[in-house]
Amino acid sequence: LYDQLVEAYVKANPSPEASVFYAGILYKKGKVTEAMEYYKQAVDLEPDAFKKAKNLYKIAQLFEKKGQKSQARNYAYQALKANPNLGNAYLLIARLYASSANDCGKSLFEKKMVYVAALNKAKRAVAVDPSISSKASKYIKSYKASSPDKKLVFTENVQPGSSFTVKCWIGETVKVPN
């Protein structure tokens, strides 16, 4: 009954807060697609950029959980457009990239270069939001350790510092580590 009342209220008097609240109820019930629609409604209705960014970030997290990496990244970037200092959105993108390492390259070098893209996003997270530095430092340490080492760069006959484009859905150009 409570859920029905909330739904009726949201439909009769749509507001960003009510939409987010109802989206949360739907999500907890496993109705992810419906929840996403209400989060999107909240974004459309929200005049405050910071709250809009927060809702866009929630949508990005939902897409991440569904394994829709490209969609998750798109919403994370939209969140960053609304609030450029949302470091957690960069960390989400870094996680998405790192989780694609085995899918985005044929050789070991290409796969490890995905971690360079993830590392760049994690570093960017700290740059825009120092309050998440302890969380981001764990990502940075992990991605740095997974990046190509000097020996691998040498054996691939690639010039350190040169540009490299990470393939598949990432499509990002990064610098080969020294």
PDB file of N, CA and C in Angstrom, residues 9-105:
ATOM      1  N   TYR A   9       1.613   9.609  -5.535  1.00  0.00           N
ATOM      2  CA  TYR A   9       2.108  10.943  -5.213  1.00  0.00           C
ATOM      3  C   TYR A   9       3.067  11.448  -6.284  1.00  0.00           C
ATOM      4  N   VAL A  10       3.982  10.579  -6.715  1.00  0.00           N
ATOM      5  CA  VAL A  10       4.967  10.963  -7.734  1.00  0.00           C
ATOM      6  C   VAL A  10       4.271  11.321  -9.044  1.00  0.00           C
ATOM      7  N   LYS A  11       3.246  10.569  -9.398  1.00  0.00           N
ATOM      8  CA  LYS A  11       2.529  10.841 -10.640  1.00  0.00           C
ATOM      9  C   LYS A  11       1.680  12.103 -10.539  1.00  0.00           C
ATOM     10  N   ALA A  12       1.106  12.360  -9.367  1.00  0.00           N
ATOM     11  CA  ALA A  12       0.259  13.543  -9.181  1.00  0.00           C
ATOM     12  C   ALA A  12       1.082  14.806  -8.999  1.00  0.00           C
ATOM     13  N   ASN A  13       2.217  14.687  -8.330  1.00  0.00           N
ATOM     14  CA  ASN A  13       3.034  15.853  -8.010  1.00  0.00           C
ATOM     15  C   ASN A  13       4.511  15.521  -8.251  1.00  0.00           C
ATOM     16  N   PRO A  14       4.905  15.415  -9.529  1.00  0.00           N
ATOM     17  CA  PRO A  14       6.292  15.017  -9.807  1.00  0.00           C
ATOM     18  C   PRO A  14       7.301  16.060  -9.311  1.00  0.00           C
ATOM     19  N   SER A  15       8.300  15.559  -8.618  1.00  0.00           N
ATOM     20  CA  SER A  15       9.410  16.398  -8.160  1.00  0.00           C
ATOM     21  C   SER A  15      10.663  15.547  -8.188  1.00  0.00           C
ATOM     22  N   PRO A  16      11.825  16.195  -8.243  1.00  0.00           N
ATOM     23  CA  PRO A  16      13.064  15.400  -8.256  1.00  0.00           C
ATOM     24  C   PRO A  16      13.201  14.508  -7.023  1.00  0.00           C
ATOM     25  N   GLU A  17      12.872  15.051  -5.854  1.00  0.00           N
ATOM     26  CA  GLU A  17      13.021  14.304  -4.610  1.00  0.00           C
ATOM     27  C   GLU A  17      12.097  13.093  -4.570  1.00  0.00           C
ATOM     28  N   ALA A  18      10.843  13.308  -4.964  1.00  0.00           N
ATOM     29  CA  ALA A  18       9.872  12.212  -4.955  1.00  0.00           C
ATOM     30  C   ALA A  18      10.267  11.143  -5.971  1.00  0.00           C
ATOM     31  N   SER A  19      10.749  11.569  -7.129  1.00  0.00           N
ATOM     32  CA  SER A  19      11.156  10.617  -8.164  1.00  0.00           C
ATOM     33  C   SER A  19      12.328   9.766  -7.697  1.00  0.00           C
ATOM     34  N   VAL A  20      13.304  10.385  -7.051  1.00  0.00           N
ATOM     35  CA  VAL A  20      14.465   9.648  -6.531  1.00  0.00           C
ATOM     36  C   VAL A  20      14.015   8.675  -5.437  1.00  0.00           C
ATOM     37  N   PHE A  21      13.131   9.146  -4.580  1.00  0.00           N
ATOM     38  CA  PHE A  21      12.640   8.291  -3.500  1.00  0.00           C
ATOM     39  C   PHE A  21      11.941   7.057  -4.066  1.00  0.00           C
ATOM     40  N   TYR A  22      11.054   7.283  -5.029  1.00  0.00           N
ATOM     41  CA  TYR A  22      10.322   6.163  -5.632  1.00  0.00           C
ATOM     42  C   TYR A  22      11.257   5.260  -6.437  1.00  0.00           C
ATOM     43  N   ALA A  23      12.238   5.843  -7.097  1.00  0.00           N
ATOM     44  CA  ALA A  23      13.224   5.051  -7.835  1.00  0.00           C
ATOM     45  C   ALA A  23      13.953   4.112  -6.885  1.00  0.00           C
ATOM     46  N   GLY A  24      14.269   4.606  -5.706  1.00  0.00           N
ATOM     47  CA  GLY A  24      14.930   3.767  -4.694  1.00  0.00           C
ATOM     48  C   GLY A  24      14.070   2.591  -4.275  1.00  0.00           C
ATOM     49  N   ILE A  25      12.781   2.838  -4.115  1.00  0.00           N
ATOM     50  CA  ILE A  25      11.845   1.763  -3.751  1.00  0.00           C
ATOM     51  C   ILE A  25      11.803   0.719  -4.863  1.00  0.00           C
ATOM     52  N   LEU A  26      11.679   1.188  -6.108  1.00  0.00           N
ATOM     53  CA  LEU A  26      11.630   0.266  -7.241  1.00  0.00           C
ATOM     54  C   LEU A  26      12.914  -0.543  -7.357  1.00  0.00           C
ATOM     55  N   TYR A  27      14.037   0.131  -7.152  1.00  0.00           N
ATOM     56  CA  TYR A  27      15.324  -0.562  -7.261  1.00  0.00           C
ATOM     57  C   TYR A  27      15.441  -1.675  -6.220  1.00  0.00           C
ATOM     58  N   LYS A  28      15.033  -1.384  -4.997  1.00  0.00           N
ATOM     59  CA  LYS A  28      15.099  -2.387  -3.933  1.00  0.00           C
ATOM     60  C   LYS A  28      14.199  -3.588  -4.226  1.00  0.00           C
ATOM     61  N   LYS A  29      13.145  -3.345  -5.003  1.00  0.00           N
ATOM     62  CA  LYS A  29      12.237  -4.434  -5.378  1.00  0.00           C
ATOM     63  C   LYS A  29      12.743  -5.195  -6.604  1.00  0.00           C
ATOM     64  N   GLY A  30      13.896  -4.760  -7.155  1.00  0.00           N
ATOM     65  CA  GLY A  30      14.449  -5.444  -8.318  1.00  0.00           C
ATOM     66  C   GLY A  30      13.929  -4.929  -9.647  1.00  0.00           C
ATOM     67  N   LYS A  31      13.177  -3.856  -9.621  1.00  0.00           N
ATOM     68  CA  LYS A  31      12.622  -3.271 -10.846  1.00  0.00           C
ATOM     69  C   LYS A  31      13.570  -2.188 -11.348  1.00  0.00           C
ATOM     70  N   VAL A  32      14.728  -2.633 -11.825  1.00  0.00           N
ATOM     71  CA  VAL A  32      15.822  -1.732 -12.191  1.00  0.00           C
ATOM     72  C   VAL A  32      15.448  -0.822 -13.355  1.00  0.00           C
ATOM     73  N   THR A  33      14.807  -1.354 -14.372  1.00  0.00           N
ATOM     74  CA  THR A  33      14.452  -0.559 -15.548  1.00  0.00           C
ATOM     75  C   THR A  33      13.474   0.559 -15.174  1.00  0.00           C
ATOM     76  N   GLU A  34      12.473   0.233 -14.377  1.00  0.00           N
ATOM     77  CA  GLU A  34      11.518   1.249 -13.928  1.00  0.00           C
ATOM     78  C   GLU A  34      12.209   2.274 -13.026  1.00  0.00           C
ATOM     79  N   ALA A  35      13.086   1.794 -12.158  1.00  0.00           N
ATOM     80  CA  ALA A  35      13.813   2.704 -11.263  1.00  0.00           C
ATOM     81  C   ALA A  35      14.624   3.702 -12.072  1.00  0.00           C
ATOM     82  N   MET A  36      15.259   3.214 -13.131  1.00  0.00           N
ATOM     83  CA  MET A  36      16.064   4.084 -13.977  1.00  0.00           C
ATOM     84  C   MET A  36      15.228   5.194 -14.604  1.00  0.00           C
ATOM     85  N   GLU A  37      14.017   4.866 -15.005  1.00  0.00           N
ATOM     86  CA  GLU A  37      13.127   5.870 -15.598  1.00  0.00           C
ATOM     87  C   GLU A  37      12.816   6.982 -14.598  1.00  0.00           C
ATOM     88  N   TYR A  38      12.617   6.614 -13.346  1.00  0.00           N
ATOM     89  CA  TYR A  38      12.326   7.633 -12.328  1.00  0.00           C
ATOM     90  C   TYR A  38      13.572   8.448 -11.978  1.00  0.00           C
ATOM     91  N   TYR A  39      14.746   7.799 -12.023  1.00  0.00           N
ATOM     92  CA  TYR A  39      15.979   8.578 -11.834  1.00  0.00           C
ATOM     93  C   TYR A  39      16.138   9.577 -12.976  1.00  0.00           C
ATOM     94  N   LYS A  40      15.845   9.137 -14.200  1.00  0.00           N
ATOM     95  CA  LYS A  40      15.937  10.042 -15.351  1.00  0.00           C
ATOM     96  C   LYS A  40      14.939  11.181 -15.222  1.00  0.00           C
ATOM     97  N   GLN A  41      13.746  10.874 -14.724  1.00  0.00           N
ATOM     98  CA  GLN A  41      12.753  11.917 -14.490  1.00  0.00           C
ATOM     99  C   GLN A  41      13.267  12.920 -13.465  1.00  0.00           C
ATOM    100  N   ALA A  42      13.905  12.426 -12.423  1.00  0.00           N
ATOM    101  CA  ALA A  42      14.466  13.300 -11.392  1.00  0.00           C
ATOM    102  C   ALA A  42      15.520  14.223 -11.996  1.00  0.00           C
ATOM    103  N   VAL A  43      16.346  13.682 -12.889  1.00  0.00           N
ATOM    104  CA  VAL A  43      17.375  14.483 -13.555  1.00  0.00           C
ATOM    105  C   VAL A  43      16.726  15.586 -14.382  1.00  0.00           C
ATOM    106  N   ASP A  44      15.696  15.229 -15.136  1.00  0.00           N
ATOM    107  CA  ASP A  44      15.016  16.200 -15.990  1.00  0.00           C
ATOM    108  C   ASP A  44      14.350  17.314 -15.187  1.00  0.00           C
ATOM    109  N   LEU A  45      13.849  16.975 -14.005  1.00  0.00           N
ATOM    110  CA  LEU A  45      13.129  17.950 -13.184  1.00  0.00           C
ATOM    111  C   LEU A  45      14.046  18.779 -12.285  1.00  0.00           C
ATOM    112  N   GLU A  46      15.275  18.307 -12.075  1.00  0.00           N
ATOM    113  CA  GLU A  46      16.172  18.928 -11.095  1.00  0.00           C
ATOM    114  C   GLU A  46      16.846  20.185 -11.637  1.00  0.00           C
ATOM    115  N   PRO A  47      16.619  21.344 -10.998  1.00  0.00           N
ATOM    116  CA  PRO A  47      17.286  22.576 -11.434  1.00  0.00           C
ATOM    117  C   PRO A  47      18.700  22.732 -10.851  1.00  0.00           C
ATOM    118  N   ASP A  48      18.986  22.094  -9.712  1.00  0.00           N
ATOM    119  CA  ASP A  48      20.267  22.223  -9.028  1.00  0.00           C
ATOM    120  C   ASP A  48      21.308  21.301  -9.676  1.00  0.00           C
ATOM    121  N   ALA A  49      22.398  21.873 -10.141  1.00  0.00           N
ATOM    122  CA  ALA A  49      23.420  21.105 -10.861  1.00  0.00           C
ATOM    123  C   ALA A  49      24.041  19.995 -10.007  1.00  0.00           C
ATOM    124  N   PHE A  50      24.276  20.265  -8.724  1.00  0.00           N
ATOM    125  CA  PHE A  50      24.903  19.266  -7.859  1.00  0.00           C
ATOM    126  C   PHE A  50      23.981  18.069  -7.617  1.00  0.00           C
ATOM    127  N   LYS A  51      22.695  18.347  -7.418  1.00  0.00           N
ATOM    128  CA  LYS A  51      21.728  17.266  -7.229  1.00  0.00           C
ATOM    129  C   LYS A  51      21.530  16.501  -8.534  1.00  0.00           C
ATOM    130  N   LYS A  52      21.546  17.226  -9.644  1.00  0.00           N
ATOM    131  CA  LYS A  52      21.425  16.589 -10.953  1.00  0.00           C
ATOM    132  C   LYS A  52      22.604  15.633 -11.165  1.00  0.00           C
ATOM    133  N   ALA A  53      23.805  16.094 -10.813  1.00  0.00           N
ATOM    134  CA  ALA A  53      25.005  15.267 -10.944  1.00  0.00           C
ATOM    135  C   ALA A  53      24.891  14.014 -10.082  1.00  0.00           C
ATOM    136  N   LYS A  54      24.375  14.172  -8.883  1.00  0.00           N
ATOM    137  CA  LYS A  54      24.219  13.035  -7.966  1.00  0.00           C
ATOM    138  C   LYS A  54      23.273  11.995  -8.570  1.00  0.00           C
ATOM    139  N   ASN A  55      22.166  12.451  -9.169  1.00  0.00           N
ATOM    140  CA  ASN A  55      21.211  11.533  -9.778  1.00  0.00           C
ATOM    141  C   ASN A  55      21.786  10.866 -11.027  1.00  0.00           C
ATOM    142  N   LEU A  56      22.532  11.615 -11.818  1.00  0.00           N
ATOM    143  CA  LEU A  56      23.182  11.044 -12.995  1.00  0.00           C
ATOM    144  C   LEU A  56      24.210   9.992 -12.582  1.00  0.00           C
ATOM    145  N   TYR A  57      24.903  10.263 -11.501  1.00  0.00           N
ATOM    146  CA  TYR A  57      25.876   9.300 -10.974  1.00  0.00           C
ATOM    147  C   TYR A  57      25.170   8.015 -10.524  1.00  0.00           C
ATOM    148  N   LYS A  58      24.002   8.151  -9.895  1.00  0.00           N
ATOM    149  CA  LYS A  58      23.231   6.963  -9.486  1.00  0.00           C
ATOM    150  C   LYS A  58      22.844   6.126 -10.701  1.00  0.00           C
ATOM    151  N   ILE A  59      22.437   6.803 -11.777  1.00  0.00           N
ATOM    152  CA  ILE A  59      22.090   6.085 -13.004  1.00  0.00           C
ATOM    153  C   ILE A  59      23.321   5.371 -13.550  1.00  0.00           C
ATOM    154  N   ALA A  60      24.464   6.049 -13.522  1.00  0.00           N
ATOM    155  CA  ALA A  60      25.715   5.427 -13.984  1.00  0.00           C
ATOM    156  C   ALA A  60      26.016   4.173 -13.171  1.00  0.00           C
ATOM    157  N   GLN A  61      25.803   4.233 -11.877  1.00  0.00           N
ATOM    158  CA  GLN A  61      26.039   3.071 -11.015  1.00  0.00           C
ATOM    159  C   GLN A  61      25.094   1.916 -11.373  1.00  0.00           C
ATOM    160  N   LEU A  62      23.854   2.246 -11.688  1.00  0.00           N
ATOM    161  CA  LEU A  62      22.903   1.201 -12.069  1.00  0.00           C
ATOM    162  C   LEU A  62      23.343   0.511 -13.358  1.00  0.00           C
ATOM    163  N   PHE A  63      23.786   1.308 -14.331  1.00  0.00           N
ATOM    164  CA  PHE A  63      24.269   0.718 -15.582  1.00  0.00           C
ATOM    165  C   PHE A  63      25.533  -0.113 -15.333  1.00  0.00           C
ATOM    166  N   GLU A  64      26.381   0.353 -14.417  1.00  0.00           N
ATOM    167  CA  GLU A  64      27.586  -0.412 -14.080  1.00  0.00           C
ATOM    168  C   GLU A  64      27.190  -1.783 -13.522  1.00  0.00           C
ATOM    169  N   LYS A  65      26.220  -1.801 -12.623  1.00  0.00           N
ATOM    170  CA  LYS A  65      25.778  -3.058 -12.020  1.00  0.00           C
ATOM    171  C   LYS A  65      25.157  -3.984 -13.054  1.00  0.00           C
ATOM    172  N   LYS A  66      24.529  -3.414 -14.081  1.00  0.00           N
ATOM    173  CA  LYS A  66      23.916  -4.224 -15.138  1.00  0.00           C
ATOM    174  C   LYS A  66      24.954  -4.675 -16.176  1.00  0.00           C
ATOM    175  N   GLY A  67      26.209  -4.194 -16.026  1.00  0.00           N
ATOM    176  CA  GLY A  67      27.264  -4.573 -16.956  1.00  0.00           C
ATOM    177  C   GLY A  67      27.243  -3.801 -18.259  1.00  0.00           C
ATOM    178  N   GLN A  68      26.491  -2.725 -18.303  1.00  0.00           N
ATOM    179  CA  GLN A  68      26.408  -1.892 -19.504  1.00  0.00           C
ATOM    180  C   GLN A  68      27.422  -0.754 -19.363  1.00  0.00           C
ATOM    181  N   LYS A  69      28.661  -1.089 -19.663  1.00  0.00           N
ATOM    182  CA  LYS A  69      29.789  -0.207 -19.378  1.00  0.00           C
ATOM    183  C   LYS A  69      29.758   1.104 -20.149  1.00  0.00           C
ATOM    184  N   SER A  70      29.449   1.046 -21.409  1.00  0.00           N
ATOM    185  CA  SER A  70      29.426   2.255 -22.228  1.00  0.00           C
ATOM    186  C   SER A  70      28.340   3.224 -21.735  1.00  0.00           C
ATOM    187  N   GLN A  71      27.168   2.689 -21.418  1.00  0.00           N
ATOM    188  CA  GLN A  71      26.075   3.514 -20.892  1.00  0.00           C
ATOM    189  C   GLN A  71      26.466   4.113 -19.536  1.00  0.00           C
ATOM    190  N   ALA A  72      27.094   3.291 -18.696  1.00  0.00           N
ATOM    191  CA  ALA A  72      27.524   3.772 -17.381  1.00  0.00           C
ATOM    192  C   ALA A  72      28.504   4.934 -17.537  1.00  0.00           C
ATOM    193  N   ARG A  73      29.456   4.782 -18.465  1.00  0.00           N
ATOM    194  CA  ARG A  73      30.422   5.861 -18.698  1.00  0.00           C
ATOM    195  C   ARG A  73      29.722   7.122 -19.197  1.00  0.00           C
ATOM    196  N   ASN A  74      28.764   6.957 -20.098  1.00  0.00           N
ATOM    197  CA  ASN A  74      28.037   8.118 -20.624  1.00  0.00           C
ATOM    198  C   ASN A  74      27.357   8.904 -19.504  1.00  0.00           C
ATOM    199  N   TYR A  75      26.705   8.197 -18.594  1.00  0.00           N
ATOM    200  CA  TYR A  75      26.037   8.882 -17.484  1.00  0.00           C
ATOM    201  C   TYR A  75      27.044   9.468 -16.488  1.00  0.00           C
ATOM    202  N   ALA A  76      28.161   8.802 -16.300  1.00  0.00           N
ATOM    203  CA  ALA A  76      29.202   9.358 -15.427  1.00  0.00           C
ATOM    204  C   ALA A  76      29.728  10.667 -16.013  1.00  0.00           C
ATOM    205  N   TYR A  77      29.924  10.700 -17.334  1.00  0.00           N
ATOM    206  CA  TYR A  77      30.371  11.939 -17.980  1.00  0.00           C
ATOM    207  C   TYR A  77      29.302  13.033 -17.893  1.00  0.00           C
ATOM    208  N   GLN A  78      28.038  12.656 -17.988  1.00  0.00           N
ATOM    209  CA  GLN A  78      26.969  13.642 -17.823  1.00  0.00           C
ATOM    210  C   GLN A  78      26.983  14.203 -16.402  1.00  0.00           C
ATOM    211  N   ALA A  79      27.231  13.329 -15.431  1.00  0.00           N
ATOM    212  CA  ALA A  79      27.329  13.773 -14.036  1.00  0.00           C
ATOM    213  C   ALA A  79      28.484  14.750 -13.875  1.00  0.00           C
ATOM    214  N   LEU A  80      29.600  14.449 -14.548  1.00  0.00           N
ATOM    215  CA  LEU A  80      30.770  15.335 -14.474  1.00  0.00           C
ATOM    216  C   LEU A  80      30.510  16.664 -15.178  1.00  0.00           C
ATOM    217  N   LYS A  81      29.683  16.642 -16.184  1.00  0.00           N
ATOM    218  CA  LYS A  81      29.324  17.889 -16.861  1.00  0.00           C
ATOM    219  C   LYS A  81      28.517  18.788 -15.914  1.00  0.00           C
ATOM    220  N   ALA A  82      27.641  18.167 -15.126  1.00  0.00           N
ATOM    221  CA  ALA A  82      26.840  18.914 -14.155  1.00  0.00           C
ATOM    222  C   ALA A  82      27.668  19.331 -12.945  1.00  0.00           C
ATOM    223  N   ASN A  83      28.623  18.480 -12.547  1.00  0.00           N
ATOM    224  CA  ASN A  83      29.497  18.781 -11.407  1.00  0.00           C
ATOM    225  C   ASN A  83      30.896  18.257 -11.719  1.00  0.00           C
ATOM    226  N   PRO A  84      31.761  19.108 -12.275  1.00  0.00           N
ATOM    227  CA  PRO A  84      33.108  18.680 -12.670  1.00  0.00           C
ATOM    228  C   PRO A  84      33.984  18.179 -11.521  1.00  0.00           C
ATOM    229  N   ASN A  85      33.578  18.413 -10.282  1.00  0.00           N
ATOM    230  CA  ASN A  85      34.376  17.993  -9.124  1.00  0.00           C
ATOM    231  C   ASN A  85      33.883  16.689  -8.504  1.00  0.00           C
ATOM    232  N   LEU A  86      33.088  15.935  -9.231  1.00  0.00           N
ATOM    233  CA  LEU A  86      32.564  14.667  -8.725  1.00  0.00           C
ATOM    234  C   LEU A  86      33.578  13.560  -8.999  1.00  0.00           C
ATOM    235  N   GLY A  87      34.542  13.449  -8.116  1.00  0.00           N
ATOM    236  CA  GLY A  87      35.623  12.485  -8.289  1.00  0.00           C
ATOM    237  C   GLY A  87      35.159  11.045  -8.370  1.00  0.00           C
ATOM    238  N   ASN A  88      34.086  10.715  -7.671  1.00  0.00           N
ATOM    239  CA  ASN A  88      33.583   9.339  -7.709  1.00  0.00           C
ATOM    240  C   ASN A  88      33.140   8.924  -9.108  1.00  0.00           C
ATOM    241  N   ALA A  89      32.711   9.880  -9.918  1.00  0.00           N
ATOM    242  CA  ALA A  89      32.337   9.556 -11.300  1.00  0.00           C
ATOM    243  C   ALA A  89      33.574   9.123 -12.087  1.00  0.00           C
ATOM    244  N   TYR A  90      34.704   9.794 -11.851  1.00  0.00           N
ATOM    245  CA  TYR A  90      35.953   9.371 -12.504  1.00  0.00           C
ATOM    246  C   TYR A  90      36.385   7.989 -12.019  1.00  0.00           C
ATOM    247  N   LEU A  91      36.190   7.711 -10.731  1.00  0.00           N
ATOM    248  CA  LEU A  91      36.542   6.390 -10.208  1.00  0.00           C
ATOM    249  C   LEU A  91      35.651   5.305 -10.818  1.00  0.00           C
ATOM    250  N   LEU A  92      34.392   5.633 -11.036  1.00  0.00           N
ATOM    251  CA  LEU A  92      33.496   4.682 -11.683  1.00  0.00           C
ATOM    252  C   LEU A  92      33.999   4.371 -13.088  1.00  0.00           C
ATOM    253  N   ILE A  93      34.383   5.394 -13.826  1.00  0.00           N
ATOM    254  CA  ILE A  93      34.914   5.185 -15.175  1.00  0.00           C
ATOM    255  C   ILE A  93      36.193   4.348 -15.107  1.00  0.00           C
ATOM    256  N   ALA A  94      37.040   4.635 -14.138  1.00  0.00           N
ATOM    257  CA  ALA A  94      38.281   3.856 -13.970  1.00  0.00           C
ATOM    258  C   ALA A  94      37.960   2.385 -13.729  1.00  0.00           C
ATOM    259  N   ARG A  95      36.981   2.108 -12.872  1.00  0.00           N
ATOM    260  CA  ARG A  95      36.572   0.719 -12.605  1.00  0.00           C
ATOM    261  C   ARG A  95      36.062   0.045 -13.873  1.00  0.00           C
ATOM    262  N   LEU A  96      35.264   0.786 -14.638  1.00  0.00           N
ATOM    263  CA  LEU A  96      34.723   0.237 -15.887  1.00  0.00           C
ATOM    264  C   LEU A  96      35.853  -0.144 -16.838  1.00  0.00           C
ATOM    265  N   TYR A  97      36.818   0.750 -16.972  1.00  0.00           N
ATOM    266  CA  TYR A  97      37.949   0.481 -17.852  1.00  0.00           C
ATOM    267  C   TYR A  97      38.721  -0.740 -17.378  1.00  0.00           C
ATOM    268  N   ALA A  98      39.078  -0.756 -16.102  1.00  0.00           N
ATOM    269  CA  ALA A  98      39.880  -1.852 -15.564  1.00  0.00           C
ATOM    270  C   ALA A  98      39.172  -3.199 -15.715  1.00  0.00           C
ATOM    271  N   SER A  99      37.864  -3.191 -15.564  1.00  0.00           N
ATOM    272  CA  SER A  99      37.116  -4.448 -15.690  1.00  0.00           C
ATOM    273  C   SER A  99      37.045  -4.940 -17.134  1.00  0.00           C
ATOM    274  N   SER A 100      37.471  -4.102 -18.073  1.00  0.00           N
ATOM    275  CA  SER A 100      37.449  -4.465 -19.493  1.00  0.00           C
ATOM    276  C   SER A 100      38.822  -4.851 -20.032  1.00  0.00           C
ATOM    277  N   ALA A 101      39.809  -4.920 -19.180  1.00  0.00           N
ATOM    278  CA  ALA A 101      41.182  -5.159 -19.639  1.00  0.00           C
ATOM    279  C   ALA A 101      41.309  -6.409 -20.503  1.00  0.00           C
ATOM    280  N   ASN A 102      40.677  -7.482 -20.117  1.00  0.00           N
ATOM    281  CA  ASN A 102      40.804  -8.725 -20.886  1.00  0.00           C
ATOM    282  C   ASN A 102      39.996  -8.703 -22.182  1.00  0.00           C
ATOM    283  N   ASP A 103      39.033  -7.803 -22.274  1.00  0.00           N
ATOM    284  CA  ASP A 103      38.183  -7.724 -23.462  1.00  0.00           C
ATOM    285  C   ASP A 103      38.689  -6.711 -24.485  1.00  0.00           C
ATOM    286  N   CYS A 104      39.541  -5.816 -24.066  1.00  0.00           N
ATOM    287  CA  CYS A 104      39.940  -4.694 -24.922  1.00  0.00           C
ATOM    288  C   CYS A 104      41.397  -4.779 -25.360  1.00  0.00           C
ATOM    289  N   GLY A 105      41.750  -5.876 -25.948  1.00  0.00           N
ATOM    290  CA  GLY A 105      43.097  -6.021 -26.462  1.00  0.00           C
ATOM    291  C   GLY A 105      43.406  -7.468 -26.766  1.00  0.00           C
TER     292      GLY A 105
END
